[in-house]
Structures are given as C-alpha cells and as structure tokens.
Coordinates of C-alpha atoms and ligand atoms in Angstrom, one line a residue:
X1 CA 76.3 106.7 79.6
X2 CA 78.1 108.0 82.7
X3 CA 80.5 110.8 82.0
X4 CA 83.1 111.5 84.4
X5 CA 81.3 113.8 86.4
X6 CA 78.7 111.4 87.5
X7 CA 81.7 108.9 88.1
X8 CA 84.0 111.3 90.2
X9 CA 87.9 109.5 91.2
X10 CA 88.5 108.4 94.1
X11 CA 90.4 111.2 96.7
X12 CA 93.2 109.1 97.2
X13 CA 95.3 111.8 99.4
X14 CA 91.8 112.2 102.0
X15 CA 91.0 108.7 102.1
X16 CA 94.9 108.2 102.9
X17 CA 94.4 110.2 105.6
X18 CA 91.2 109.7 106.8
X19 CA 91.9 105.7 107.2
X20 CA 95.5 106.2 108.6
X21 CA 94.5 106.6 112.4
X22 CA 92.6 103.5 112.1
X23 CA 95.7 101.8 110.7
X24 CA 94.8 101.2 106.6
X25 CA 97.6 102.7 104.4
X26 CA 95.5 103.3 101.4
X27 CA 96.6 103.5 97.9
X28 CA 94.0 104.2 94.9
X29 CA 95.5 103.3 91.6
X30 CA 94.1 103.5 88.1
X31 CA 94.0 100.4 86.5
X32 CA 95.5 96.6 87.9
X33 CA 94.8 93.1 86.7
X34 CA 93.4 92.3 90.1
X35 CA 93.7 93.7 93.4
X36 CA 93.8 90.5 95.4
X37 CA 96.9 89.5 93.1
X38 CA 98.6 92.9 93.4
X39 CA 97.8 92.5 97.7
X40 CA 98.6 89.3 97.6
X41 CA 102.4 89.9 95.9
X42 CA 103.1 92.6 98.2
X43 CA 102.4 90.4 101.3
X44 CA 104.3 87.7 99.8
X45 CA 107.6 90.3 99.6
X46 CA 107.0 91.8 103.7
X47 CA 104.2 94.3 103.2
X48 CA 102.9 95.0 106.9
X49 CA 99.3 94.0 107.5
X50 CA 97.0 97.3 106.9
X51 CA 98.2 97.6 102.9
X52 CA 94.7 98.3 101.0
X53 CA 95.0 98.8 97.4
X54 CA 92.0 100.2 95.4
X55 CA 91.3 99.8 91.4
X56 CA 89.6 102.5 89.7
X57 CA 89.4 99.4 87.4
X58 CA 90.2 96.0 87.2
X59 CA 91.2 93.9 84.1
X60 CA 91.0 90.8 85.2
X61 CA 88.9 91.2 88.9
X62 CA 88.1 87.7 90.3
X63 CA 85.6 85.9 91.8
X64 CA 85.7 82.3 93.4
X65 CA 86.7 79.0 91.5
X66 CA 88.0 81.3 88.8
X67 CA 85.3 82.8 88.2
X68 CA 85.5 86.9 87.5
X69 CA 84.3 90.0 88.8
X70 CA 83.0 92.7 86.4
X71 CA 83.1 96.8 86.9
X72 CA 83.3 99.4 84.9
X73 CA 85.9 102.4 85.5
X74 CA 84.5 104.2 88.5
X75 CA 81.1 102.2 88.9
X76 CA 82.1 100.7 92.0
X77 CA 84.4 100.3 94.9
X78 CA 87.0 96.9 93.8
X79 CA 89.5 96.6 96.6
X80 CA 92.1 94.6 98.6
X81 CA 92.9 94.9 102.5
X82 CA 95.8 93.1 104.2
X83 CA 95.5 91.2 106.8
X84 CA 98.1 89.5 109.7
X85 CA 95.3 88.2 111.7
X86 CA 96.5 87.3 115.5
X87 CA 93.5 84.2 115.1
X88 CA 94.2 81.1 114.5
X89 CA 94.7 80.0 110.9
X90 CA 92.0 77.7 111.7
X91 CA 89.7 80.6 112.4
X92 CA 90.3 82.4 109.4
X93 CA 87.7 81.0 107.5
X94 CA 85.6 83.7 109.5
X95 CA 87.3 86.8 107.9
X96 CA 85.4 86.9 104.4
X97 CA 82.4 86.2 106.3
X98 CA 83.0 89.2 108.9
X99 CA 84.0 91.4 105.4
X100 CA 80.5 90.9 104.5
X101 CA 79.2 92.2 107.9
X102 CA 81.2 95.3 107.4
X103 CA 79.5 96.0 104.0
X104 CA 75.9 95.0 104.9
X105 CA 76.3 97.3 107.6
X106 CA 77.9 100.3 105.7
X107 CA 75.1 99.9 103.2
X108 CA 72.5 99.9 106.3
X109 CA 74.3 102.9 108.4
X110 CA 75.3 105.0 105.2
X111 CA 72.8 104.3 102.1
X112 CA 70.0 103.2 104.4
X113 CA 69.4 99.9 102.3
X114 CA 68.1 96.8 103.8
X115 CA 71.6 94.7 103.0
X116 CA 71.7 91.0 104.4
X117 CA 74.4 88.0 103.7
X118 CA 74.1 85.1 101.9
X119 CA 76.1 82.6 102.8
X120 CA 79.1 83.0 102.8
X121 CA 79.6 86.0 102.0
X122 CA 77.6 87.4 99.2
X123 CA 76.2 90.8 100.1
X124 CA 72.2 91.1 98.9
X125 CA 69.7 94.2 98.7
X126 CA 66.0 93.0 97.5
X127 CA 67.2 89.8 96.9
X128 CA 69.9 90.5 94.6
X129 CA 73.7 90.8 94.6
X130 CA 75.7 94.1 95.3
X131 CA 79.2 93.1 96.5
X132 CA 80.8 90.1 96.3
X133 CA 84.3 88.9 98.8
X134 CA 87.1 86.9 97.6
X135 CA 89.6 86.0 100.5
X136 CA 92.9 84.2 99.4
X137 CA 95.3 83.7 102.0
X138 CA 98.6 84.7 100.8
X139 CA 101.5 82.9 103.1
X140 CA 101.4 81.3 106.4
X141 CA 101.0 84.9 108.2
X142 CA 99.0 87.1 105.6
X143 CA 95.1 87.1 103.9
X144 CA 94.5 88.9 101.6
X145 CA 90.2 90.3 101.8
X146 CA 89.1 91.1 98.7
X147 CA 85.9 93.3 97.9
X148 CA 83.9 94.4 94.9
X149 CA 81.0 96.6 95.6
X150 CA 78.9 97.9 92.9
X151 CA 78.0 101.5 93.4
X152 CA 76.3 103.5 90.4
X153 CA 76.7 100.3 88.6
X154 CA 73.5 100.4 85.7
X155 CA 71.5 97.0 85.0
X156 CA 72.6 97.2 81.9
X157 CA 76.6 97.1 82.7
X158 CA 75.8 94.1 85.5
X159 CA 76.4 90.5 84.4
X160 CA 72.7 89.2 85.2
X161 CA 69.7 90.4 86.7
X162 CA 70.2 88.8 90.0
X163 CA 73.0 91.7 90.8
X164 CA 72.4 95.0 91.6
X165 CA 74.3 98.6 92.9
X166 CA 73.7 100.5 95.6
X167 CA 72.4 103.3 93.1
X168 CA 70.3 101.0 91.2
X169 CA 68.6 99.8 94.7
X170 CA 67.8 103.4 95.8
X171 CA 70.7 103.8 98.4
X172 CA 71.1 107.3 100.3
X173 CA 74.5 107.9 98.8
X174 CA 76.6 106.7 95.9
X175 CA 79.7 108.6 96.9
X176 CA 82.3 106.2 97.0
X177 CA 84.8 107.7 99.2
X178 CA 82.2 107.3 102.1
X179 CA 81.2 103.6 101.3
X180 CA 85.0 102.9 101.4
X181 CA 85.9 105.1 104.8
X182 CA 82.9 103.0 106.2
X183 CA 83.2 99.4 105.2
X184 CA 87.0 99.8 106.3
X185 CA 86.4 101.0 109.8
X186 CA 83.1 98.6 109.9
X187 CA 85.7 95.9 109.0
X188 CA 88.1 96.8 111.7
X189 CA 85.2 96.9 114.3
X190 CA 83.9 93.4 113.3
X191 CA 87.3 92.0 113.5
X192 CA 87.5 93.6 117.5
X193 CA 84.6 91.9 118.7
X194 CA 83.9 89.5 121.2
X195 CA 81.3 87.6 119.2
X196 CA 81.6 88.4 115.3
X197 CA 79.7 85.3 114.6
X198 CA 76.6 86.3 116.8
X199 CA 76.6 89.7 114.3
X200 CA 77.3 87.5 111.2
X201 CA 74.6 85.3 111.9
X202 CA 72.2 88.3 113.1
X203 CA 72.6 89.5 109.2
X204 CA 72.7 86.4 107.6
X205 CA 69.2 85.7 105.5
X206 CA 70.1 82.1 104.7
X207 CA 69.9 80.9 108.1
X208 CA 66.4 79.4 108.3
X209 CA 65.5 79.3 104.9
X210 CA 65.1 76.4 102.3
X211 CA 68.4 76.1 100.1
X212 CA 70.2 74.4 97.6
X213 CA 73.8 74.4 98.1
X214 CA 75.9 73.4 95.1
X215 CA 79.0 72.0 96.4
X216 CA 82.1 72.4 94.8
X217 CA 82.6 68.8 93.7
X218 CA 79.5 69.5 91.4
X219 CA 76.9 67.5 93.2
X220 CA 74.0 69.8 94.9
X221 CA 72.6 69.5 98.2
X222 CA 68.8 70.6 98.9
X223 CA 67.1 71.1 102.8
X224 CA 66.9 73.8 105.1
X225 CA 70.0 75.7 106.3
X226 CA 69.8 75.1 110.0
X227 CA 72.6 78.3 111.1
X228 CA 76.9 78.5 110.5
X229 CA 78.7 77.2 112.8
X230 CA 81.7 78.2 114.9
X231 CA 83.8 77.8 112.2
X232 CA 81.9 79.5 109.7
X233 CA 80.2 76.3 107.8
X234 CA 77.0 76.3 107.0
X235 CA 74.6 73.7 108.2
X236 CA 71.9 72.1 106.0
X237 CA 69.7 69.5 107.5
X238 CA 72.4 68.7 110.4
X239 CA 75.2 68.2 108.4
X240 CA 78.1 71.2 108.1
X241 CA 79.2 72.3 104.8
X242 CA 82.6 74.6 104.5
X243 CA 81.9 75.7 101.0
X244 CA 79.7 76.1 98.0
X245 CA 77.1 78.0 96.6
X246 CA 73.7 79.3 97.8
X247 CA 70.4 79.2 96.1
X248 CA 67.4 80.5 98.6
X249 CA 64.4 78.4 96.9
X250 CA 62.1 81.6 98.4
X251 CA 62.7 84.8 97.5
X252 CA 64.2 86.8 100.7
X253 CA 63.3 90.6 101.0
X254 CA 67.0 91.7 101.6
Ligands
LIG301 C1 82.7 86.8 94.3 O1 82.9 85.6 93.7 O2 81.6 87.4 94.5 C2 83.9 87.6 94.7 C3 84.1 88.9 94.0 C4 85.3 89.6 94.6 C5 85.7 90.8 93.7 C6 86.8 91.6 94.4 S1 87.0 93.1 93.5 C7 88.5 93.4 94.4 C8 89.2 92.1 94.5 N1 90.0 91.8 93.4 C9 89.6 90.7 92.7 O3 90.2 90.3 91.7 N2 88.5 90.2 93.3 C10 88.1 90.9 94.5 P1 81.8 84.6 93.4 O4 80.9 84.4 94.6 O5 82.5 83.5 92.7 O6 80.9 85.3 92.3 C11 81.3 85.5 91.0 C12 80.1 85.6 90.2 O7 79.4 86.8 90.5 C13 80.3 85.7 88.7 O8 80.4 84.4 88.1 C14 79.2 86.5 88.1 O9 78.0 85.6 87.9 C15 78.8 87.3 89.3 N3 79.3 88.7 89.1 C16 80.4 89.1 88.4 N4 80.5 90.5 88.5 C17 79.5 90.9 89.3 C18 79.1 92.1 89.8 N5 79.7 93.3 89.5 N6 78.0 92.2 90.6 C19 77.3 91.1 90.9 N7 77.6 89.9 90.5 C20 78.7 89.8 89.7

C-alpha cells in the first residue's frame, strides 16, 4: 500500500500562487462528489472563468454517458477548470480535445512519456489509458473541462488493464504539483493558438488507423479514421462522426 509519504497533498497555497499570473485561481480540497459538478454549480451562480477546483478525492468522479472515474486519495490529479470561452459555442466541441493536448504534452515535456490522443480525447501511453476528459458546458457562457490523470496509480487500484499511470508507465516524475502547474499552463497555451487543431491532430494516434467507433445510439461503425475535422469530428471512411467510442483494431505504440 501507499502510505502517505509516497502520496504527499497537494500544496494548495504554491500552486495558488504559482497559477495566479496565468489567470487559474486554484483551490485544492479534500474530498467532493465530483469536481465537474462542484465547477459546474459555481459557474451556474457567477463564478468568473479561471475557477479550478482540485479533489484530493472524488466520491462519485465521472466519466461520459454516466459512466465513472475511479482514484484513490492522492493517486492522481482529478480536477475541474472554468472556462468563458470568447469562441463560438459552435467551436466548443474543440475544448476537451485541446485538454487532451495539454496533458499529452505535459506527460511528453515533464515525465518524458510517449503520450498520444485517442479520439476524442482519451490520453494513451503504450497503448493504454492515463487520463481521461469530461467537458459539460454549464450555461450559455461557461464549460466546465474536467480532468482525471492517474499519477502513482498501481495496476492493481485501475479499473482494467487497458489503463495505466504515469508511475506505472515509467514517467520522469510523479510529483503532482508539477503535472498540475504544467497541464494548466499547456492548456492555456493550446487555447492561444492560431491552429489548435493542426497540434491536436499532430498527437492524435487514431488518425490513420483501422477503428471501430461505437456510436452512442449502440450501433458500431468499423473502417479507417481518415483525420477530425474542423469541428472536431472524427472521420471514418468519409463520413464525420461527432461522438462515440474508439477501438484501434492495431495496437498503437503510444
Ligand atoms: C472519461 O470518461 O474518461 C472522463 C473522465 C473524467 C474524469 C474527471 S476527474 C475530474 C472531473 N470530475 C469528474 O467527475 N470527472 C472529471 P469515459 O471516456 O467515459 O471513460 C470512463 C471509463 O474509463 C470508465 O467506464 C472506465 O472503464 C474507465 N476508467 C475509470 N476510471 C479510470 C481510470 N482511473 N483510469 C483509466 N480508465 C478509467
């Protein structure tokens, strides 16, 4: 078992700081149902856009469609950012995609792992699944990004053995106070650029491969996924796809 010592807190007053010049008012608190739910109320009631809440656990984390997100106390980094994006609504469908870019490239800069996306938005080292992003937009101004990372996360406390942690895959650090500094500023870099979809698509392993998509009606769609397109759908055989599930019929390396 990890004691608390190999599990250290979060430094909630230094990460406060640290992210304040960049415009994230962080808060690190113990235990929530969700974070995305916590986020998600505060927007709702005026909360300015910058809000990030962090879980040093979650009770009832999320995934998509319902489904959930588990992490033990201090295994990994489960978070919410606010965001009053100046896009058009019809362009958010881009921001969980762009949160993915900002942790596949904190786990390349900082832990020196070979991260890549799947589509949409799953974050993959050797094929398997470290973080996970659940966007929910919250009212007609505010989305809520929401991001589990698992950091010294063991096999044995990970749902299946198609996920992974950043420990568990070898990475350079585990020290979660630097994964979070860095995915937040990676995430306010992404969200400057000119073209976030060229770096999306630069990181994104399911482009090109063979895939079934499972849609979310239940039926299943196998071909090859041909790229994601301006708005953020994927493409399979010529025809665009806003949502769903990726299986890569060959094993990718990252
Ligand atoms: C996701 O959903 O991957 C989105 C996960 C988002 C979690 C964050 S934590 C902070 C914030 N607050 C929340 O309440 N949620 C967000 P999806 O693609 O639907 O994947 C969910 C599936 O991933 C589950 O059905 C499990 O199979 C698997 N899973 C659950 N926990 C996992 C973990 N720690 N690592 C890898 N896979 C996991």
């Amino acid at each position: 078992m990890y004691g608390d010592l190999d599990r250290p807190p979060l430094r909630q007053t230094a990460l406060a700081r640290a992210l304040a010049a960049d415009g994230w008012h962080v808060e690190v608190v113990e235990e929530v149902s969700s974070t995305n739910a916590v986020v998600a109320d505060r927007a709702r009631a005026g909360e300015p856009a910058g809000l990030v809440v962090v879980a040093e656990q979650q009770t009832a984390g999320r995934g998509r469609l319902d489904r959930s997100w588990v992490s033990p106390p201090r295994a990994g980094l489960t978070f919410s950012a606010l965001l009053r994006p100046t896009l058009a609504p019809a362009r958010w469908g881009w921001l969980p995609l762009l949160a993915g870019v900002a942790v596949a490239r904190t786990l390349r800069d900082r832990a020196d792992l070979d991260a890549v996306l799947k589509w949409p938005n799953d974050v993959l080292v050797d094929g398997r699944k470290v973080c996970g992003v659940l966007t929910e937009v919250a009212d007609a101004t505010a989305v809520v990004v929401g991001i589990g990372l698992n950091v010294t996360t063991r096999a044995d406390e990970l749902p299946h053995d198609q996920a992974t942690s950043v420990g568990a895959a070898g990475g350079a650090t585990t020290d979660r106070d630097t994964l979070l500094r860095a995915v937040l500023r990676q995430l306010t870099a992404v969200l400057a650029e000119d073209d976030p979809a060229a770096s999306y698509r630069g990181l994104c392993s399911t482009i090109g491969q063979p895939v079934r998509l499972d849609l979310p009606a239940g039926r299943s769609v196998t071909g090859t996924a041909d790229t994601v397109d301006d708005d953020g759908r994927l493409v399979v055989d010529g025809v665009a796809y806003a949502a769903g599930d990726v299986v890569h019929l060959r094993p990718t390396g990252g």
